[in-house]
mmCIF file of C-alpha atoms in Angstrom:
data_model
loop_
_atom_site.group_PDB
_atom_site.id
_atom_site.type_symbol
_atom_site.label_atom_id
_atom_site.label_comp_id
_atom_site.label_asym_id
_atom_site.label_seq_id
_atom_site.Cartn_x
_atom_site.Cartn_y
_atom_site.Cartn_z
ATOM 1 C CA MET A 1 -45.496 -13.464 85.843
ATOM 2 C CA ARG A 2 -46.982 -14.461 89.204
ATOM 3 C CA THR A 3 -50.086 -16.491 88.370
ATOM 4 C CA LEU A 4 -52.621 -17.842 90.844
ATOM 5 C CA VAL A 5 -54.181 -21.077 89.573
ATOM 6 C CA CYS A 6 -57.270 -22.734 91.054
ATOM 7 C CA PHE A 7 -56.948 -26.402 90.100
ATOM 8 C CA PRO A 8 -57.455 -29.692 92.012
ATOM 9 C CA MET A 9 -53.980 -31.208 91.372
ATOM 10 C CA LYS A 10 -50.953 -29.042 92.111
ATOM 11 C CA SER A 11 -48.583 -31.434 90.337
ATOM 12 C CA LEU A 12 -50.332 -30.921 86.959
ATOM 13 C CA VAL A 13 -50.645 -27.154 86.989
ATOM 14 C CA LYS A 14 -47.374 -26.476 85.139
ATOM 15 C CA THR A 15 -48.586 -28.470 82.142
ATOM 16 C CA TYR A 16 -51.310 -25.867 81.599
ATOM 17 C CA LEU A 17 -49.174 -22.750 82.011
ATOM 18 C CA PRO A 18 -46.598 -21.051 79.781
ATOM 19 C CA THR A 19 -43.044 -21.301 81.087
ATOM 20 C CA GLU A 20 -43.054 -17.530 81.697
ATOM 21 C CA CYS A 21 -45.674 -17.970 84.435
ATOM 22 C CA GLU A 22 -44.656 -18.591 88.043
ATOM 23 C CA SER A 23 -47.583 -20.530 89.519
ATOM 24 C CA LEU A 24 -49.177 -20.374 92.953
ATOM 25 C CA VAL A 25 -51.790 -23.129 93.284
ATOM 26 C CA ALA A 26 -55.071 -23.082 95.188
ATOM 27 C CA GLU A 27 -56.623 -26.542 95.437
ATOM 28 C CA SER A 28 -60.044 -25.245 96.483
ATOM 29 C CA ALA A 29 -62.209 -22.194 95.900
ATOM 30 C CA GLU A 30 -61.783 -21.091 99.520
ATOM 31 C CA GLU A 31 -58.015 -21.246 99.207
ATOM 32 C CA TYR A 32 -58.171 -19.206 95.999
ATOM 33 C CA PHE A 33 -59.912 -16.305 97.728
ATOM 34 C CA ARG A 34 -57.449 -16.469 100.632
ATOM 35 C CA LEU A 35 -54.323 -16.560 98.449
ATOM 36 C CA ALA A 36 -55.631 -13.864 96.100
ATOM 37 C CA LYS A 37 -55.904 -11.400 99.006
ATOM 38 C CA LEU A 38 -52.578 -12.478 100.517
ATOM 39 C CA TYR A 39 -50.238 -12.588 97.495
ATOM 40 C CA ARG A 40 -51.817 -10.149 94.982
ATOM 41 C CA PRO A 41 -50.954 -12.126 91.814
ATOM 42 C CA GLU A 42 -50.426 -10.592 88.377
ATOM 43 C CA ALA A 43 -52.854 -13.035 86.714
ATOM 44 C CA ALA A 44 -55.319 -15.756 87.679
ATOM 45 C CA VAL A 45 -56.341 -18.978 85.917
ATOM 46 C CA LEU A 46 -59.484 -20.650 87.276
ATOM 47 C CA PHE A 47 -60.953 -24.012 86.324
ATOM 48 C CA SER A 48 -64.736 -23.848 86.689
ATOM 49 C CA GLU A 49 -64.917 -27.340 88.210
ATOM 50 C CA MET A 50 -63.422 -25.905 91.411
ATOM 51 C CA PHE A 51 -66.496 -23.861 92.285
ATOM 52 C CA ASP A 52 -69.610 -25.411 93.841
ATOM 53 C CA GLU A 53 -71.603 -22.179 93.999
ATOM 54 C CA PRO A 54 -73.754 -21.051 91.047
ATOM 55 C CA VAL A 55 -71.775 -19.262 88.348
ATOM 56 C CA TRP A 56 -73.579 -15.960 88.902
ATOM 57 C CA GLU A 57 -72.309 -15.942 92.490
ATOM 58 C CA TRP A 58 -68.657 -16.968 92.216
ATOM 59 C CA LEU A 59 -67.811 -15.341 88.881
ATOM 60 C CA PRO A 60 -68.199 -11.705 90.027
ATOM 61 C CA ARG A 61 -66.335 -12.466 93.268
ATOM 62 C CA VAL A 62 -63.174 -13.857 91.662
ATOM 63 C CA GLN A 63 -62.218 -10.385 90.404
ATOM 64 C CA GLU A 64 -63.141 -8.492 93.547
ATOM 65 C CA VAL A 65 -60.300 -10.035 95.565
ATOM 66 C CA LEU A 66 -57.644 -9.179 92.961
ATOM 67 C CA PRO A 67 -55.860 -5.893 92.286
ATOM 68 C CA GLU A 68 -57.529 -3.759 89.626
ATOM 69 C CA GLY A 69 -56.611 -4.707 86.071
ATOM 70 C CA VAL A 70 -55.427 -8.247 86.835
ATOM 71 C CA PRO A 71 -56.568 -10.604 84.024
ATOM 72 C CA VAL A 72 -58.698 -13.600 85.066
ATOM 73 C CA ILE A 73 -58.827 -16.575 82.684
ATOM 74 C CA ILE A 74 -61.640 -19.107 83.087
ATOM 75 C CA VAL A 75 -61.155 -22.681 81.843
ATOM 76 C CA PRO A 76 -64.722 -24.059 81.740
ATOM 77 C CA LEU A 77 -66.199 -27.520 81.713
ATOM 78 C CA TYR A 78 -68.495 -28.279 78.780
ATOM 79 C CA LYS A 79 -71.573 -27.988 80.996
ATOM 80 C CA ASP A 80 -70.470 -24.589 82.349
ATOM 81 C CA GLU A 81 -69.298 -22.839 79.183
ATOM 82 C CA SER A 82 -72.573 -21.371 77.897
ATOM 83 C CA LEU A 83 -73.766 -20.331 81.353
ATOM 84 C CA ILE A 84 -70.477 -18.596 82.147
ATOM 85 C CA ALA A 85 -70.652 -16.747 78.828
ATOM 86 C CA THR A 86 -74.219 -15.658 79.620
ATOM 87 C CA VAL A 87 -73.266 -14.402 83.079
ATOM 88 C CA MET A 88 -70.304 -12.498 81.633
ATOM 89 C CA GLU A 89 -72.739 -10.557 79.443
ATOM 90 C CA LYS A 90 -74.548 -9.373 82.594
ATOM 91 C CA ILE A 91 -71.532 -8.272 84.633
ATOM 92 C CA ASP A 92 -68.510 -6.095 83.958
ATOM 93 C CA PRO A 93 -66.326 -8.461 81.867
ATOM 94 C CA ALA A 94 -63.265 -6.198 81.827
ATOM 95 C CA GLY A 95 -60.206 -8.388 82.266
ATOM 96 C CA LEU A 96 -62.324 -11.555 82.410
ATOM 97 C CA TYR A 97 -61.549 -14.120 79.686
ATOM 98 C CA ILE A 98 -63.224 -17.465 79.002
ATOM 99 C CA LEU A 99 -61.504 -20.177 76.964
ATOM 100 C CA PRO A 100 -63.428 -22.617 74.741
ATOM 101 C CA ALA A 101 -64.246 -25.870 76.521
ATOM 102 C CA THR A 102 -62.991 -27.863 73.527
ATOM 103 C CA LEU A 103 -59.300 -27.059 74.046
ATOM 104 C CA ASN A 104 -56.756 -29.708 74.948
ATOM 105 C CA GLN A 105 -53.903 -29.215 77.396
ATOM 106 C CA GLU A 106 -51.466 -27.749 74.895
ATOM 107 C CA GLU A 107 -54.084 -25.429 73.386
ATOM 108 C CA ILE A 108 -55.027 -24.138 76.844
ATOM 109 C CA ARG A 109 -51.381 -23.271 77.456
ATOM 110 C CA GLU A 110 -51.149 -21.458 74.113
ATOM 111 C CA LYS A 111 -54.312 -19.426 74.726
ATOM 112 C CA ILE A 112 -53.178 -18.418 78.211
ATOM 113 C CA ALA A 113 -49.881 -17.246 76.729
ATOM 114 C CA LEU A 114 -51.749 -15.216 74.093
ATOM 115 C CA ILE A 115 -54.024 -13.527 76.598
ATOM 116 C CA LEU A 116 -51.197 -12.695 78.992
ATOM 117 C CA GLY A 117 -49.001 -11.475 76.156
ATOM 118 C CA VAL A 118 -46.028 -13.709 76.924
ATOM 119 C CA THR A 119 -45.728 -15.251 73.452
ATOM 120 C CA GLN A 120 -42.842 -14.247 71.233
ATOM 121 C CA GLN A 121 -43.408 -13.058 67.670
ATOM 122 C CA ASN A 122 -41.761 -15.376 65.169
ATOM 123 C CA GLU A 123 -40.671 -12.729 62.710
ATOM 124 C CA GLU A 124 -40.297 -8.989 62.990
ATOM 125 C CA LEU A 125 -42.270 -7.193 60.307
ATOM 126 C CA PRO A 126 -42.403 -3.497 59.435
ATOM 127 C CA ALA A 127 -44.879 -1.714 61.671
ATOM 128 C CA ALA A 128 -48.057 -0.328 60.127
ATOM 129 C CA LYS A 129 -48.274 3.434 59.715
ATOM 130 C CA GLY A 130 -51.325 3.652 61.939
ATOM 131 C CA ASP A 131 -53.794 4.684 59.249
ATOM 132 C CA GLY A 132 -54.901 1.307 57.925
ATOM 133 C CA ILE A 133 -57.799 1.088 55.455
ATOM 134 C CA VAL A 134 -60.896 -0.942 56.386
ATOM 135 C CA TYR A 135 -62.825 -2.699 53.613
ATOM 136 C CA THR A 136 -66.218 -4.172 54.524
ATOM 137 C CA LEU A 137 -67.493 -6.806 52.112
ATOM 138 C CA MET A 138 -71.182 -7.708 52.116
ATOM 139 C CA SER A 139 -73.902 -9.009 49.832
ATOM 140 C CA TYR A 140 -77.272 -10.696 49.602
ATOM 141 C CA GLY A 141 -75.463 -14.047 49.474
ATOM 142 C CA SER A 142 -73.717 -16.415 47.035
ATOM 143 C CA SER A 143 -71.837 -13.644 45.282
ATOM 144 C CA GLY A 144 -68.225 -14.741 45.729
ATOM 145 C CA ILE A 145 -67.058 -12.911 48.866
ATOM 146 C CA THR A 146 -65.415 -15.982 50.396
ATOM 147 C CA THR A 147 -63.610 -16.883 47.161
ATOM 148 C CA PHE A 148 -62.436 -13.285 46.895
ATOM 149 C CA CYS A 149 -61.147 -13.293 50.495
ATOM 150 C CA ILE A 150 -59.273 -16.541 49.900
ATOM 151 C CA ASN A 151 -57.518 -15.401 46.750
ATOM 152 C CA TYR A 152 -57.260 -11.614 46.523
ATOM 153 C CA PRO A 153 -55.301 -11.036 49.790
ATOM 154 C CA ILE A 154 -52.670 -13.524 48.611
ATOM 155 C CA LEU A 155 -51.947 -11.414 45.535
ATOM 156 C CA LEU A 156 -52.112 -8.191 47.557
ATOM 157 C CA ALA A 157 -49.622 -9.526 50.116
ATOM 158 C CA LYS A 158 -47.184 -10.631 47.410
ATOM 159 C CA ARG A 159 -47.426 -7.262 45.653
ATOM 160 C CA ASN A 160 -46.947 -5.339 48.907
ATOM 161 C CA PRO A 161 -44.515 -7.278 51.144
ATOM 162 C CA ASP A 162 -44.001 -4.204 53.333
ATOM 163 C CA LYS A 163 -47.734 -3.934 54.139
ATOM 164 C CA ARG A 164 -49.505 -5.799 56.920
ATOM 165 C CA ILE A 165 -52.828 -7.319 55.844
ATOM 166 C CA VAL A 166 -55.533 -8.981 57.951
ATOM 167 C CA VAL A 167 -58.729 -10.698 56.789
ATOM 168 C CA LEU A 168 -61.552 -11.282 59.294
ATOM 169 C CA ASP A 169 -64.438 -13.695 58.863
ATOM 170 C CA MET A 170 -67.451 -11.997 60.480
ATOM 171 C CA ASN A 171 -70.036 -13.982 58.539
ATOM 172 C CA ALA A 172 -71.847 -15.574 61.471
ATOM 173 C CA GLN A 173 -74.497 -17.205 59.265
ATOM 174 C CA LYS A 174 -72.042 -18.884 56.884
ATOM 175 C CA PRO A 175 -68.443 -18.850 58.167
ATOM 176 C CA ASP A 176 -66.922 -20.486 55.085
ATOM 177 C CA LEU A 177 -63.666 -18.562 55.400
ATOM 178 C CA THR A 178 -63.220 -19.903 58.926
ATOM 179 C CA ARG A 179 -63.738 -23.451 57.690
ATOM 180 C CA PHE A 180 -61.450 -23.066 54.676
ATOM 181 C CA PHE A 181 -58.474 -21.772 56.676
ATOM 182 C CA LYS A 182 -59.402 -23.710 59.854
ATOM 183 C CA LEU A 183 -59.593 -20.585 61.969
ATOM 184 C CA GLN A 184 -61.594 -22.067 64.856
ATOM 185 C CA GLN A 185 -58.563 -21.697 67.164
ATOM 186 C CA HIS A 186 -57.848 -18.189 65.869
ATOM 187 C CA HIS A 187 -60.984 -16.441 67.113
ATOM 188 C CA LEU A 188 -60.841 -12.786 68.100
ATOM 189 C CA ALA A 189 -63.887 -13.150 70.353
ATOM 190 C CA LEU A 190 -61.470 -14.630 72.900
ATOM 191 C CA PHE A 191 -60.204 -11.087 73.463
ATOM 192 C CA ARG A 192 -63.580 -9.329 73.781
ATOM 193 C CA PRO A 193 -62.745 -7.949 77.259
ATOM 194 C CA ASP A 194 -59.953 -5.912 75.654
ATOM 195 C CA LEU A 195 -62.501 -4.135 73.449
ATOM 196 C CA LEU A 196 -64.418 -2.538 76.293
ATOM 197 C CA GLU A 197 -61.896 0.296 76.455
ATOM 198 C CA MET A 198 -59.814 1.870 73.730
ATOM 199 C CA ARG A 199 -56.714 1.769 75.925
ATOM 200 C CA THR A 200 -56.754 -2.017 76.308
ATOM 201 C CA ALA A 201 -57.768 -2.535 72.661
ATOM 202 C CA LEU A 202 -54.709 -0.646 71.456
ATOM 203 C CA VAL A 203 -52.327 -2.512 73.776
ATOM 204 C CA ARG A 204 -53.329 -5.946 72.468
ATOM 205 C CA LYS A 205 -51.090 -7.283 69.661
ATOM 206 C CA TRP A 206 -53.926 -8.489 67.462
ATOM 207 C CA GLU A 207 -51.771 -10.335 64.939
ATOM 208 C CA ARG A 208 -50.872 -12.855 67.658
ATOM 209 C CA GLY A 209 -54.484 -13.981 67.797
ATOM 210 C CA CYS A 210 -54.596 -14.445 64.026
ATOM 211 C CA LYS A 211 -53.336 -17.210 61.765
ATOM 212 C CA GLN A 212 -50.250 -16.128 59.879
ATOM 213 C CA ILE A 213 -49.852 -17.511 56.369
ATOM 214 C CA SER A 214 -46.592 -19.469 56.447
ATOM 215 C CA HIS A 215 -45.169 -18.307 53.108
ATOM 216 C CA LEU A 216 -46.556 -14.752 53.409
ATOM 217 C CA PRO A 217 -45.563 -13.396 56.823
ATOM 218 C CA ASN A 218 -47.412 -10.117 56.205
ATOM 219 C CA LEU A 219 -50.817 -11.808 55.724
ATOM 220 C CA TYR A 220 -53.097 -12.853 58.604
ATOM 221 C CA TYR A 221 -56.518 -14.478 58.844
ATOM 222 C CA ALA A 222 -58.841 -14.736 61.847
ATOM 223 C CA SER A 223 -62.378 -15.707 62.724
ATOM 224 C CA ALA A 224 -64.526 -12.990 64.261
ATOM 225 C CA THR A 225 -67.951 -14.597 64.004
ATOM 226 C CA CYS A 226 -69.640 -13.222 67.084
ATOM 227 C CA ASN A 227 -72.602 -11.182 68.278
ATOM 228 C CA TRP A 228 -70.521 -8.020 68.495
ATOM 229 C CA LYS A 229 -71.701 -4.850 70.158
ATOM 230 C CA SER A 230 -71.316 -1.582 68.292
ATOM 231 C CA GLY A 231 -68.771 -0.212 70.765
ATOM 232 C CA GLU A 232 -66.640 -3.317 70.358
ATOM 233 C CA ILE A 233 -66.716 -2.868 66.592
ATOM 234 C CA SER A 234 -65.460 0.708 66.917
ATOM 235 C CA ASN A 235 -62.602 -0.161 69.255
ATOM 236 C CA LEU A 236 -61.600 -3.190 67.183
ATOM 237 C CA LEU A 237 -61.417 -1.170 63.966
ATOM 238 C CA THR A 238 -59.403 1.563 65.653
ATOM 239 C CA ALA A 239 -56.922 -0.964 67.017
ATOM 240 C CA LEU A 240 -56.649 -2.812 63.706
ATOM 241 C CA ARG A 241 -56.019 0.437 61.844
ATOM 242 C CA GLN A 242 -53.069 1.075 64.156
ATOM 243 C CA GLN A 243 -51.535 -2.373 63.566
ATOM 244 C CA PHE A 244 -52.412 -3.250 59.956
ATOM 245 C CA ASP A 245 -52.305 -1.420 56.633
ATOM 246 C CA TYR A 246 -55.251 -3.221 55.020
ATOM 247 C CA ILE A 247 -58.190 -4.746 56.897
ATOM 248 C CA TYR A 248 -60.712 -6.843 54.959
ATOM 249 C CA ILE A 249 -63.916 -7.833 56.746
ATOM 250 C CA ASP A 250 -66.091 -10.604 55.329
ATOM 251 C CA TRP A 251 -69.445 -9.654 56.848
ATOM 252 C CA GLY A 252 -71.404 -11.695 54.327
ATOM 253 C CA TYR A 253 -75.185 -11.370 54.473
ATOM 254 C CA CYS A 254 -76.326 -7.807 55.114
ATOM 255 C CA PHE A 255 -79.508 -9.002 56.809
ATOM 256 C CA PRO A 256 -80.593 -8.631 59.500
ATOM 257 C CA GLU A 257 -79.439 -5.029 59.842
ATOM 258 C CA THR A 258 -78.005 -5.107 63.341
ATOM 259 C CA GLU A 259 -76.629 -2.182 65.311
ATOM 260 C CA ALA A 260 -73.146 -3.667 64.911
ATOM 261 C CA LEU A 261 -73.576 -3.797 61.120
ATOM 262 C CA HIS A 262 -74.635 -0.153 61.039
ATOM 263 C CA ARG A 263 -71.598 0.872 63.086
ATOM 264 C CA LEU A 264 -69.332 -1.142 60.780
ATOM 265 C CA ILE A 265 -70.833 0.449 57.664
ATOM 266 C CA TYR A 266 -70.400 3.989 58.986
ATOM 267 C CA GLU A 267 -66.831 3.446 60.190
ATOM 268 C CA SER A 268 -65.411 1.495 57.232
ATOM 269 C CA ASP A 269 -63.301 3.331 54.692
ATOM 270 C CA ARG A 270 -64.747 1.374 51.766
ATOM 271 C CA ASN A 271 -68.014 -0.552 51.690
ATOM 272 C CA LEU A 272 -68.012 -3.057 48.843
ATOM 273 C CA PHE A 273 -71.310 -4.645 47.857
ATOM 274 C CA PHE A 274 -70.786 -7.937 46.005
ATOM 275 C CA VAL A 275 -73.442 -8.444 43.341
ATOM 276 C CA ARG A 276 -74.079 -11.323 40.992
ATOM 277 C CA ALA A 277 -74.176 -10.149 37.381
ATOM 278 C CA ASP A 278 -77.870 -10.817 36.825
ATOM 279 C CA PRO A 279 -80.820 -8.380 36.616
ATOM 280 C CA PHE A 280 -82.301 -9.325 39.996
ATOM 281 C CA GLY A 281 -78.980 -9.030 41.815
ATOM 282 C CA ILE A 282 -78.181 -5.677 40.215
ATOM 283 C CA GLU A 283 -81.610 -4.175 40.920
ATOM 284 C CA ASN A 284 -81.555 -5.277 44.571
ATOM 285 C CA ALA A 285 -78.053 -3.882 44.996
ATOM 286 C CA LYS A 286 -79.103 -0.550 43.487
ATOM 287 C CA ALA A 287 -81.969 -0.289 45.967
ATOM 288 C CA TRP A 288 -79.623 -1.035 48.903
ATOM 289 C CA ILE A 289 -76.972 1.435 47.724
ATOM 290 C CA HIS A 290 -79.436 4.250 47.063
ATOM 291 C CA ALA A 291 -81.029 3.734 50.503
ATOM 292 C CA TRP A 292 -77.652 4.085 52.209
ATOM 293 C CA ALA A 293 -76.665 7.017 50.026
ATOM 294 C CA GLU A 294 -79.571 8.921 51.594
ATOM 295 C CA ARG A 295 -77.885 8.315 54.971
ATOM 296 C CA GLY A 296 -74.577 9.654 53.739
ATOM 297 C CA VAL A 297 -72.848 6.297 53.146
ATOM 298 C CA LYS A 298 -71.088 5.560 49.867
ATOM 299 C CA TYR A 299 -71.027 2.044 48.454
ATOM 300 C CA GLN A 300 -69.119 0.545 45.562
ATOM 301 C CA VAL A 301 -70.173 -2.496 43.594
ATOM 302 C CA MET A 302 -68.074 -5.594 43.086
ATOM 303 C CA LEU A 303 -69.772 -7.314 40.170
ATOM 304 C CA SER A 304 -69.199 -11.078 40.184
ATOM 305 C CA HIS A 305 -70.037 -14.137 38.109
ATOM 306 C CA LEU A 306 -69.772 -12.179 34.867
ATOM 307 C CA ASP A 307 -69.751 -14.424 31.794
ATOM 308 C CA LYS A 308 -67.453 -13.669 28.864
ATOM 309 C CA GLY A 309 -69.087 -11.216 26.496
ATOM 310 C CA GLN A 310 -71.935 -10.485 28.911
ATOM 311 C CA THR A 311 -72.993 -6.856 29.137
ATOM 312 C CA TYR A 312 -74.076 -5.211 32.359
ATOM 313 C CA ARG A 313 -75.714 -1.954 33.289
ATOM 314 C CA ILE A 314 -75.458 -0.729 36.867
ATOM 315 C CA GLY A 315 -77.011 2.719 36.560
ATOM 316 C CA GLU A 316 -76.007 6.285 37.193
ATOM 317 C CA GLY A 317 -74.572 7.361 40.509
ATOM 318 C CA ILE A 318 -73.195 3.910 41.412
ATOM 319 C CA SER A 319 -69.455 3.293 41.436
ATOM 320 C CA VAL A 320 -68.093 -0.062 40.272
ATOM 321 C CA TYR A 321 -65.007 -1.134 42.208
ATOM 322 C CA GLY A 322 -64.272 -4.194 40.103
ATOM 323 C CA VAL A 323 -65.676 -6.933 37.909
ATOM 324 C CA VAL A 324 -64.898 -10.587 38.594
ATOM 325 C CA PRO A 325 -65.415 -13.217 35.860
ATOM 326 C CA ARG A 326 -67.418 -16.356 36.489
ATOM 327 C CA ILE A 327 -65.626 -19.483 37.689
ATOM 328 C CA SER A 328 -67.359 -22.771 36.968
ATOM 329 C CA ASN A 329 -69.030 -24.450 39.937
ATOM 330 C CA ALA A 330 -67.021 -27.616 39.368
ATOM 331 C CA ARG A 331 -63.791 -25.621 39.525
ATOM 332 C CA LEU A 332 -64.812 -23.902 42.757
ATOM 333 C CA ILE A 333 -65.977 -27.100 44.421
ATOM 334 C CA GLN A 334 -62.699 -28.820 43.542
ATOM 335 C CA SER A 335 -60.689 -25.905 44.954
ATOM 336 C CA HIS A 336 -62.656 -25.671 48.208
ATOM 337 C CA ARG A 337 -62.644 -29.405 48.860
ATOM 338 C CA SER A 338 -58.883 -29.612 48.390
ATOM 339 C CA HIS A 339 -58.296 -26.330 50.269
ATOM 340 C CA SER A 340 -56.442 -25.074 47.216
ATOM 341 C CA VAL A 341 -55.983 -21.347 46.632
ATOM 342 C CA LEU A 342 -56.856 -20.679 42.994
ATOM 343 C CA VAL A 343 -54.285 -17.952 42.407
ATOM 344 C CA GLU A 344 -51.497 -20.249 43.608
ATOM 345 C CA GLU A 345 -52.402 -23.250 41.468
ATOM 346 C CA ILE A 346 -50.180 -24.268 38.558
ATOM 347 C CA PHE A 347 -53.012 -23.658 36.096
ATOM 348 C CA PRO A 348 -55.204 -20.998 37.673
ATOM 349 C CA PRO A 349 -58.300 -19.568 35.932
ATOM 350 C CA LYS A 350 -56.568 -16.767 34.016
ATOM 351 C CA PRO A 351 -59.474 -14.302 33.605
ATOM 352 C CA TYR A 352 -60.171 -14.468 37.344
ATOM 353 C CA VAL A 353 -56.525 -13.962 38.312
ATOM 354 C CA THR A 354 -56.156 -11.115 35.792
ATOM 355 C CA SER A 355 -59.162 -9.359 37.306
ATOM 356 C CA LEU A 356 -57.855 -9.647 40.872
ATOM 357 C CA GLN A 357 -54.368 -8.607 39.814
ATOM 358 C CA ALA A 358 -55.737 -5.426 38.226
ATOM 359 C CA MET A 359 -57.357 -4.513 41.566
ATOM 360 C CA VAL A 360 -54.110 -5.223 43.406
ATOM 361 C CA ASP A 361 -52.182 -2.981 41.029
ATOM 362 C CA ALA A 362 -54.699 -0.191 41.523
ATOM 363 C CA VAL A 363 -54.443 -0.430 45.316
ATOM 364 C CA HIS A 364 -50.653 -0.519 45.101
ATOM 365 C CA ALA A 365 -50.698 2.637 43.010
ATOM 366 C CA ASP A 366 -53.240 4.276 45.358
ATOM 367 C CA GLU A 367 -55.641 4.672 42.476
ATOM 368 C CA GLY A 368 -58.647 3.263 44.329
ATOM 369 C CA ALA A 369 -61.217 1.423 42.270
ATOM 370 C CA VAL A 370 -60.628 -0.405 39.024
ATOM 371 C CA VAL A 371 -62.866 -2.077 36.478
ATOM 372 C CA CYS A 372 -61.441 -5.071 34.651
ATOM 373 C CA ARG A 373 -63.362 -7.078 32.087
#
């Protein structure tokens, strides 16, 4: 791939590029604009330190001199990163990618390879059927969504080795899933320009931007904590449905009710509301579910933190997807600190695993919801 790189030292350029890229180096901004018109490259990689003009002046111009559809990758300095991101929101960002300023040399090379699509997939997996199911998980907080997303997909992936599963952390207020699986370098916001159009969203191989679980090649995790626009949500879900069989989205807190949240709720196949098994949690959940029912949206309850022998009453007209027993705080803290997955421990909490396994079996049998006590 012919790649035009704007960088001050020609001798170091190859250390930043994948081997599949044939580099043409511009050692000044002026030379970049000249070479871009002359050689019509297939991609461009620009280091922001090369431009003396204000960002809002040079950023729109770097695309104008290239053929239509050529991807432009910006490698920013720390001081430029936020301003470049702000300017990108004001212009047409199609084909314009910005890398995090925190990346080292090797990570820059890996991200460039991902964006340009020159990475090779490690293992061939069965393709999804194109009608993947989207589950959106939300709550009023502290109801076990993160613990569920850590453990349940593991069991689901083992039970269904021929299914492709992806779990996205969209909880911008409390990205615990991102921290647990260290997903900071597996962030789907890097590919936001691809979500402007359905065509480009469908072309992107989204699993390559995710973290693949080493012993479960059909299970992927990614961070997606971002101020998404509603159109981006729609295109992302459509693309993920084409490439995965099950999509689990940890949205977390359902407040504030943003436009993106509304789009996600309307377009998900199943909206699961996680509720702590206490009177206040149940009553608040009922109010939320009834309010959305008036707008034509169905919710199901995932009741969590249920003590042994405890009774619960949800109310008429509300479907219960599952019931998850309480796990002691000490047990959870120990698991999270050691980055241990409960369902894979030698002595896992049996009631919790039994509950999750019952849900997995129901999904495998296409039975839908299940209640396990």
